[in-house]
Coordinates of C-alpha atoms in Angstrom, one line a residue:
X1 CA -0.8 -41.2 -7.5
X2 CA -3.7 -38.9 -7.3
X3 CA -7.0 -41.1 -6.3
X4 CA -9.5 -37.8 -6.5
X5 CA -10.6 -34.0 -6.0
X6 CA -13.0 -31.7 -4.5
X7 CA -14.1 -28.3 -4.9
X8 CA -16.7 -27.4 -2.2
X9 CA -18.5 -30.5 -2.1
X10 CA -18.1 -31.4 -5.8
X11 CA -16.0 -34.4 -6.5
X12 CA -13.7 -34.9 -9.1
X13 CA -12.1 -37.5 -10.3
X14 CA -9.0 -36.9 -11.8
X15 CA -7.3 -40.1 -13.5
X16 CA -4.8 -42.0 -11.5
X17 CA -0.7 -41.2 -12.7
X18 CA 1.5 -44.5 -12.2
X19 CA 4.7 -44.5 -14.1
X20 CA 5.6 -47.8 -12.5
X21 CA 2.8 -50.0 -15.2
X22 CA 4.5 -49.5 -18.2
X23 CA 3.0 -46.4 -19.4
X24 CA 5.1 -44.7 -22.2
X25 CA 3.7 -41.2 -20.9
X26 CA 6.4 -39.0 -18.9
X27 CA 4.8 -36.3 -16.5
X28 CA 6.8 -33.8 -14.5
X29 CA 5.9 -32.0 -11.3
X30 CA 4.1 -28.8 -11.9
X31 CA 2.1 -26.0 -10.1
X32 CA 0.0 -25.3 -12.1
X33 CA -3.5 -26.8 -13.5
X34 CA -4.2 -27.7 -17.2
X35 CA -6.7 -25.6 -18.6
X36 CA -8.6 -28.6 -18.6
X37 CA -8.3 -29.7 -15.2
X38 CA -9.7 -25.6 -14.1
X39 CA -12.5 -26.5 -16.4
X40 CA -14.1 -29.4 -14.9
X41 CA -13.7 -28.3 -11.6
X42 CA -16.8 -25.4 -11.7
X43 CA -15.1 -22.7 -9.9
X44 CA -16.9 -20.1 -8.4
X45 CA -16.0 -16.6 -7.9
X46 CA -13.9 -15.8 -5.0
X47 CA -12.7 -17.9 -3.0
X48 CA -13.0 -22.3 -3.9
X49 CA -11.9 -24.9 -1.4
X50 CA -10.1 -27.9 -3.1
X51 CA -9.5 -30.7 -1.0
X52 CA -6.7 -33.3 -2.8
X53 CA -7.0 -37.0 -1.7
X54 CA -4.0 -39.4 -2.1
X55 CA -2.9 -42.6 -1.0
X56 CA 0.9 -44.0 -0.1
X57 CA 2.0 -47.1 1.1
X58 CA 3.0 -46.3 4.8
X59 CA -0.2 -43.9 5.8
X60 CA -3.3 -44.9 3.7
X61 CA -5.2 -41.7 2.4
X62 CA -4.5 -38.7 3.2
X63 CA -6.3 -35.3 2.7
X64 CA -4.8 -31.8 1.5
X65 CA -6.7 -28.8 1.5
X66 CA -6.0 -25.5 0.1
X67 CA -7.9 -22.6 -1.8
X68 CA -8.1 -21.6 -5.3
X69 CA -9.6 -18.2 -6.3
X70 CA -11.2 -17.4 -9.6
X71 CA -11.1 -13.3 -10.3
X72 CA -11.8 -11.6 -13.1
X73 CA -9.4 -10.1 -15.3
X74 CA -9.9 -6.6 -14.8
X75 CA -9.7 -6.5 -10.7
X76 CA -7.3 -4.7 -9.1
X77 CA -4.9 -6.1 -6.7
X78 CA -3.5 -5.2 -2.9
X79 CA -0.2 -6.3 -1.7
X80 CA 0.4 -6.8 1.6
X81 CA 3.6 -8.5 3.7
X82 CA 2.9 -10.5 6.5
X83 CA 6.1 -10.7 9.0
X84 CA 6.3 -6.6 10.2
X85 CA 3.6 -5.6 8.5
X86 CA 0.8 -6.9 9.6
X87 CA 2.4 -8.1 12.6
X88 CA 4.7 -5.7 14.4
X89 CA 7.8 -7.3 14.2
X90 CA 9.4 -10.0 12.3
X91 CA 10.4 -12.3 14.9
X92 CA 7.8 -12.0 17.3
X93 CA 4.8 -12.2 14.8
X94 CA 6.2 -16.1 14.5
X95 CA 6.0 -16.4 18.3
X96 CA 3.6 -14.4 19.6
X97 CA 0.8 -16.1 17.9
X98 CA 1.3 -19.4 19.2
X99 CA 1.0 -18.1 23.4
X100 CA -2.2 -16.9 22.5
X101 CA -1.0 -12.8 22.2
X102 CA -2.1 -10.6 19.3
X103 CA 1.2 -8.6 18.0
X104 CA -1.2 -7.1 15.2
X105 CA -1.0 -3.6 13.9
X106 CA -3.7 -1.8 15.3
X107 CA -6.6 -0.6 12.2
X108 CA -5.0 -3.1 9.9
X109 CA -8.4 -5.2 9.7
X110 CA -10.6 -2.2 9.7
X111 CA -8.5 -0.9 6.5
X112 CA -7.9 -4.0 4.7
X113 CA -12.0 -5.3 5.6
X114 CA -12.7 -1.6 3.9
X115 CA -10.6 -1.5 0.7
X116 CA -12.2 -5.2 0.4
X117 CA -15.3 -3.5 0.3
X118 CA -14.3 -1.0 -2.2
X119 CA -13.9 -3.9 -4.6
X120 CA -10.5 -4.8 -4.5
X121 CA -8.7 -8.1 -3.7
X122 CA -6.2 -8.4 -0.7
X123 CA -3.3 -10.6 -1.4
X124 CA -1.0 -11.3 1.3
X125 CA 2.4 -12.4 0.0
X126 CA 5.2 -13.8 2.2
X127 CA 8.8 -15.2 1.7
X128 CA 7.8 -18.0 5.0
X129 CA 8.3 -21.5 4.0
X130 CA 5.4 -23.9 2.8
X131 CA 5.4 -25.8 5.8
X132 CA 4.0 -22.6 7.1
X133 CA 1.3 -22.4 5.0
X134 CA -1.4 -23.5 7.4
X135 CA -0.3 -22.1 10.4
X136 CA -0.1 -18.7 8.7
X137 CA -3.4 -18.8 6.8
X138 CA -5.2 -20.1 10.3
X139 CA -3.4 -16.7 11.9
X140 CA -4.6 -14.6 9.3
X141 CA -8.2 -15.5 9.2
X142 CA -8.0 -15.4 13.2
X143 CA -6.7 -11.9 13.6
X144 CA -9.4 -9.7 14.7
X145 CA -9.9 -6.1 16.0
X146 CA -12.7 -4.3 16.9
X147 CA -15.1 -6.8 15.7
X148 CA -13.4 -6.9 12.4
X149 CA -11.3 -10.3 10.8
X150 CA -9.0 -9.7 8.2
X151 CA -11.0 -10.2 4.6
X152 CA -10.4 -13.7 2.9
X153 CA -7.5 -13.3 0.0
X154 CA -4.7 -15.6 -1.6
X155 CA -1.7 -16.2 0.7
X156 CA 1.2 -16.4 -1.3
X157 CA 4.6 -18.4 0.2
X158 CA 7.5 -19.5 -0.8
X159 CA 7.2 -23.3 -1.8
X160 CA 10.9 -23.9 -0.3
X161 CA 11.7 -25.8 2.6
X162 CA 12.2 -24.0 6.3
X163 CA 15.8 -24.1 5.5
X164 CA 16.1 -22.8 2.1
X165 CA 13.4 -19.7 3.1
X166 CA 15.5 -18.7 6.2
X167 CA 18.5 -19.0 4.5
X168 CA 17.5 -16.6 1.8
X169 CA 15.8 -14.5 4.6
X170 CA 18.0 -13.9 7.3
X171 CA 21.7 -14.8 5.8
X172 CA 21.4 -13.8 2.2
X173 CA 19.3 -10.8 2.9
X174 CA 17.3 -11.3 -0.3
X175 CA 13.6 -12.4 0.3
X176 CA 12.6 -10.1 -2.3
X177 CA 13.8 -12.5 -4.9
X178 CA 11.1 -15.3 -4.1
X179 CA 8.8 -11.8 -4.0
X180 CA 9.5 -10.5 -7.4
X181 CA 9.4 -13.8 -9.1
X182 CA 5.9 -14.5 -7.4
X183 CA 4.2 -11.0 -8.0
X184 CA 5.4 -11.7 -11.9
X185 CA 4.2 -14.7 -12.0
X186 CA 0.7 -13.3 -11.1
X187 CA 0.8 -11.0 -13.5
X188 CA 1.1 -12.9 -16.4
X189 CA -2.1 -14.5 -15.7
X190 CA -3.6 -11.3 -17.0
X191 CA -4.1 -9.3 -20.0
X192 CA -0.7 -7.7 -21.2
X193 CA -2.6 -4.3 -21.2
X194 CA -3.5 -3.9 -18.1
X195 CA -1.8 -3.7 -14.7
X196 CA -3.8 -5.8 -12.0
X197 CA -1.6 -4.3 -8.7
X198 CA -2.7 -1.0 -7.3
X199 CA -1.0 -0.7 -4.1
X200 CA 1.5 -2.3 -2.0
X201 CA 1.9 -2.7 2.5
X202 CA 5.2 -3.5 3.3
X203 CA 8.2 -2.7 6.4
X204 CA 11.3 -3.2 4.8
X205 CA 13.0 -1.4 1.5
X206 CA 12.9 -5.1 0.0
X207 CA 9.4 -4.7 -0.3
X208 CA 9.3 -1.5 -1.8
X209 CA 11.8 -3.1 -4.4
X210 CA 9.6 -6.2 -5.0
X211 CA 6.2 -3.7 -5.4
X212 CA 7.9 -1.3 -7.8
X213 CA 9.3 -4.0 -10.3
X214 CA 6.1 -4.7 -11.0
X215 CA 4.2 -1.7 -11.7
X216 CA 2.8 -0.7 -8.8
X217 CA 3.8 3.6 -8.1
X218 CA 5.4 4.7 -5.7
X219 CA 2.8 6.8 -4.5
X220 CA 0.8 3.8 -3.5
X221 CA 3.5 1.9 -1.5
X222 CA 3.4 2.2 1.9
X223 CA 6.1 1.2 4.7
X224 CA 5.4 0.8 8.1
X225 CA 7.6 0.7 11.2
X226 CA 7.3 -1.3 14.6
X227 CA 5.6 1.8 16.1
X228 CA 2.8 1.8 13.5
X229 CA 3.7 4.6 11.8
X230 CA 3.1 4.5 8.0
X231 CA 4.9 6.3 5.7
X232 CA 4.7 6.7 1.6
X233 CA 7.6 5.6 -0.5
X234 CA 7.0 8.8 -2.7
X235 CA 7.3 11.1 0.1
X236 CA 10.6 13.3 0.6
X237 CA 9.8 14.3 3.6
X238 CA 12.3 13.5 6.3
X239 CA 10.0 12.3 9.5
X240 CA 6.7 12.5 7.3
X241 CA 4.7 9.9 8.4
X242 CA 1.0 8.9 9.1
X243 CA 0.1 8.3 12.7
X244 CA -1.2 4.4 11.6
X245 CA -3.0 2.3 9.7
X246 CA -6.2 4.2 11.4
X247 CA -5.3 7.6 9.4
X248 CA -5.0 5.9 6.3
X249 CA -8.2 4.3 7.0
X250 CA -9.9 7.9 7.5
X251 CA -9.1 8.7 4.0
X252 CA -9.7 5.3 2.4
X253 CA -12.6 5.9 -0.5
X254 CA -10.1 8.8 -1.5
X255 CA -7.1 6.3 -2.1
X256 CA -9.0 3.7 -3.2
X257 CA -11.9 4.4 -4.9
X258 CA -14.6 2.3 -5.0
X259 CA -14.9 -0.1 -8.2
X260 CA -18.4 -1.8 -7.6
X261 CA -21.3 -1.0 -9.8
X262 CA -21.5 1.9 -11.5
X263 CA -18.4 4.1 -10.4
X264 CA -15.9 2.1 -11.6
X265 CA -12.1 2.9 -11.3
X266 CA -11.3 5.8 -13.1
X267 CA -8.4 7.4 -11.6
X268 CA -8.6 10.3 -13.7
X269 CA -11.8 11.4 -12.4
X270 CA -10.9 10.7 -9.1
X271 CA -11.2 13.7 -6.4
X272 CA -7.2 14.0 -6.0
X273 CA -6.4 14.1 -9.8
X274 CA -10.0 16.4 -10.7
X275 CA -9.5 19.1 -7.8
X276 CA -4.9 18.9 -8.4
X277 CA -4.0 22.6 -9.6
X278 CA -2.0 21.9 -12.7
X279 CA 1.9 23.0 -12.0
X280 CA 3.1 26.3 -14.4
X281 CA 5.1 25.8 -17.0
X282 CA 7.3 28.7 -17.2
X283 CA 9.7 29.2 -20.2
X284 CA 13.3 30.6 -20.2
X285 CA 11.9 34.5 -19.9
X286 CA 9.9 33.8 -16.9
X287 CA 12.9 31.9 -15.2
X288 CA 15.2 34.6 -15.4
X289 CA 12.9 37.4 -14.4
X290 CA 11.9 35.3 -11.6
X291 CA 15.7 34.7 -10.7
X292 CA 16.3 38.6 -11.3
X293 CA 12.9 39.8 -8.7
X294 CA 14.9 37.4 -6.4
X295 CA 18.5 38.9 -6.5
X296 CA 16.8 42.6 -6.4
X297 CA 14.8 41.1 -3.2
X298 CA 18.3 39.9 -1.6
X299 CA 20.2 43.1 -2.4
X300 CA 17.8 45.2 -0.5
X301 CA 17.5 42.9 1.9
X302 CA 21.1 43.3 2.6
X303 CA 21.9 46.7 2.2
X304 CA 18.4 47.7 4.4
X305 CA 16.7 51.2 4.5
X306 CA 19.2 54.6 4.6
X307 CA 18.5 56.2 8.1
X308 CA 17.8 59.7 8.3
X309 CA 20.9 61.9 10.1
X310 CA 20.7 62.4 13.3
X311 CA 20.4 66.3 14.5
X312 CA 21.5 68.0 17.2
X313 CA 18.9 69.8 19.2
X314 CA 19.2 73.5 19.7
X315 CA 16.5 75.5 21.2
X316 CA 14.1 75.8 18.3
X317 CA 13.7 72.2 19.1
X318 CA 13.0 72.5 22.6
X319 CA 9.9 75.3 22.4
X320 CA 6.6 74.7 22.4
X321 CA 4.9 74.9 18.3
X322 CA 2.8 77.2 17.6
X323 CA -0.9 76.5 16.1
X324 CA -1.3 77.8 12.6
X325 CA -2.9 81.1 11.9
X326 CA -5.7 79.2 10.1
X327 CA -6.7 77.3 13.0
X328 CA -7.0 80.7 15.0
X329 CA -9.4 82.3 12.2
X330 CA -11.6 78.9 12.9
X331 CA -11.6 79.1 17.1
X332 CA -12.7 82.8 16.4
X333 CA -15.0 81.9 14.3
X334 CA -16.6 79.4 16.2
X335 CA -16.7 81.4 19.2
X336 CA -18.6 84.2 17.0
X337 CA -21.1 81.9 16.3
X338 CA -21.7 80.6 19.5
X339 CA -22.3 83.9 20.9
X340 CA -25.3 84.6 18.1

C-alpha cells in the first residue's frame, strides 16, 4: 500500500492500492510510472529526488529514496561500467571501498566531470544486484580526484537479488544479458530516429558486446585494463593503447564535441571528419598498374645492379696521368700575363 510521494519537497499523494477491500481492480507490479503519475509530479530537469513512503504491519513507515531524471529527447548519452572500469578491478572495487581505500582509475573524474560539461549525460550501468543500489550510488558520488567528484548521472542495476546477479556474473559468464536488455530498454524511451548513446567505457569484451548491440560505433568504445591503459575497440593495432584516462582527457572537446548553445553536435563538421583526407578510389586500371610498378620494383630489387669487370692492372695503370694540352696553353698563358 502506497501512503504518499515526494519530489524535492513536493508532496504527492498517490491513492492508496488495497486488494484485500473488495476492490474489483487487479494491478500488477511494474517499473515504470503512468504517464499520469510523471505528470503530477513536476519534474525538473536533471536530476529529481523522489522519496516513496509506505507502511507495513511489523515496521510502521518506512522511507525509500531514489532519483528520477527528466532529459530531453535529443541528448546524447555516455556509457560507463562500474566494476573494472571505473574501479580497477572487479573484485577489489567491492572491497576496497568499504576500508576506506580509493581503487579508482586515475583521470576518470576529470574526464567524465569534462564530457559532462560538454553537454552530455553520464550513465553508469552495472550488472550488481539492487541491494547494492545505495552502497554503489554513495561510492560513486564519493569518488574524488584532484578536487574533482564524479558528475551526477542515472545508475543503472540489475533489479535481481545478490544471488541471481552473481550467478549470472561469475558462473554463467553472461552479465551482458541484464546489459543489453537495459541499454534497450533506454532507448525506446526516445524517438525511433535518433540514436541517444554516443560512447561507451568498459573492461571486458561483454561490454563491448552490450555497447555495440545498441548502436553505439566501435570507434567510440573504449576498454580499459587494470593498468589503466585504454584502448579503442576499432583499433587493429596489436599493443595500441592510450597511456590512461588522462590522454583521452587531453583530447576530449575533439571526441566529444561540445553540444551547449550554439555549436551543437554536428559530427560532420567536426575537426576529425572536416580536416580526414578522403581515401582514393582507384579502378581496375590503376590496381594493376600499381601491382605491375610493384613486381618491376621487386625484380630489380632482386637481381641488383651489373658490376663493371674487374681489370687487371698493367703499367699504363700504374704511371702518373698527364695534364691535357689545353690546360698547358692556360698556365702559359697566365704566366704571360702576369709578367705584363
Amino acid at each position: 500500500e502506497i501512503e504518499a510521494g515526494k519530489v524535492e519537497g513536493q508532496q504527492i499523494v498517490l491513492k492508496p492500492r488495497n486488494l484485500f477491500q473488495g476492490n474489483s481492480h487487479r494491478y500488477r507490479r511494474s517499473l515504470t510510472p503512468t504517464s499520469e503519475q510523471l505528470a503530477s509530479m513536476g519534474l525538473q530537469d536533471g536530476r529529481n529526488l523522489i522519496t516513496f513512503t509506505f507502511k507495513t504491519s511489523m515496521w510502521g513507515i518506512q522511507q525509500v529514496q531514489c532519483y528520477l531524471y527528466l532529459i530531453n529527447w535529443d541528448s546524447k548519452l555516455v556509457v560507463t561500467d562500474v566494476d573494472g572500469t571505473i574501479t580497477k578491478s572487479d573484485m577489489l572495487g567491492h572491497l576496497m571501498p568499504i576500508v576506506g581505500k580509493d581503487w579508482s582509475h586515475s583521470g576518470v573524474a576529470n574526464l567524465f566531470t569534462n564530457i559532462k560539461e560538454n553537454g552530455y549525460v553520464v550513465v553508469y550501468l552495472s550488472s550488481r544486484s539492487i541491494g547494492q543500489a545505495s552502497r554503489t550510488r554513495d561510492y560513486l558520488m564519493n569518488v574524488i580526484q584532484d578536487g574533482e567528484y564524479l558528475p551526477y548521472g542515472p545508475v543503472l542495476i540489475s533489479p535481481d537479488g545478490i544471488f541471481p546477479s552473481l550467478y549470472r556474473e561469475v558462473v554463467l559468464k553472461r552479465p551482458h544479458e541484464f546489459k543489453i536488455n537495459c541499454l534497450q530498454n533506454v532507448k525506446s524511451l526516445f524517438p525511433d530516429d535518433w540514436s541517444p548513446f554516443y560512447a561507451g567505457f568498459g573492461n571486458r569484451p561483454t561490454d563491448q558486446l552490450s555497447y555495440e548491440s545498441v548502436g553505439i560505433p566501435r570507434v567510440r568504445i573504449f576498454t580499459i585494463n587494470s593498468k589503466s591503459e585504454v584502448v579503442s575497440a576499432a583499433s587493429t593495432v596489436k599493443g595500441a593503447a592510450w597511456s590512461s584516462f588522462t590522454s583521452i582527457n587531453t583530447f576530449v572537446d575533439q571526441m566529444f564535441p561540445c553540444m551547449l548553445g550554439e555549436k551543437g553536435l554536428h559530427e560532420e563538421f567536426g575537426d576529425v571528419n572536416f580536416w580526414r583526407v578522403p581515401v582514393m578510389e582507384l579502378g581496375e586500371e590503376d590496381i594493376e598498374t600499381t601491382e605491375n610498378e610493384q613486381g618491376a620494383r621487386a625484380l630489380v630489387q632482386k637481381e641488383g645492379t651489373p658490376k663493371a669487370p674487374l681489370q687487371s692492372p698493367d703499367k699504363k695503370n700504374l704511371q702518373p696521368e698527364k695534364a691535357p694540352a689545353a690546360e698547358g696553353k692556360q698556365m702559359d698563358r697566365a704566366f704571360i700575363s702576369a709578367e705584363d
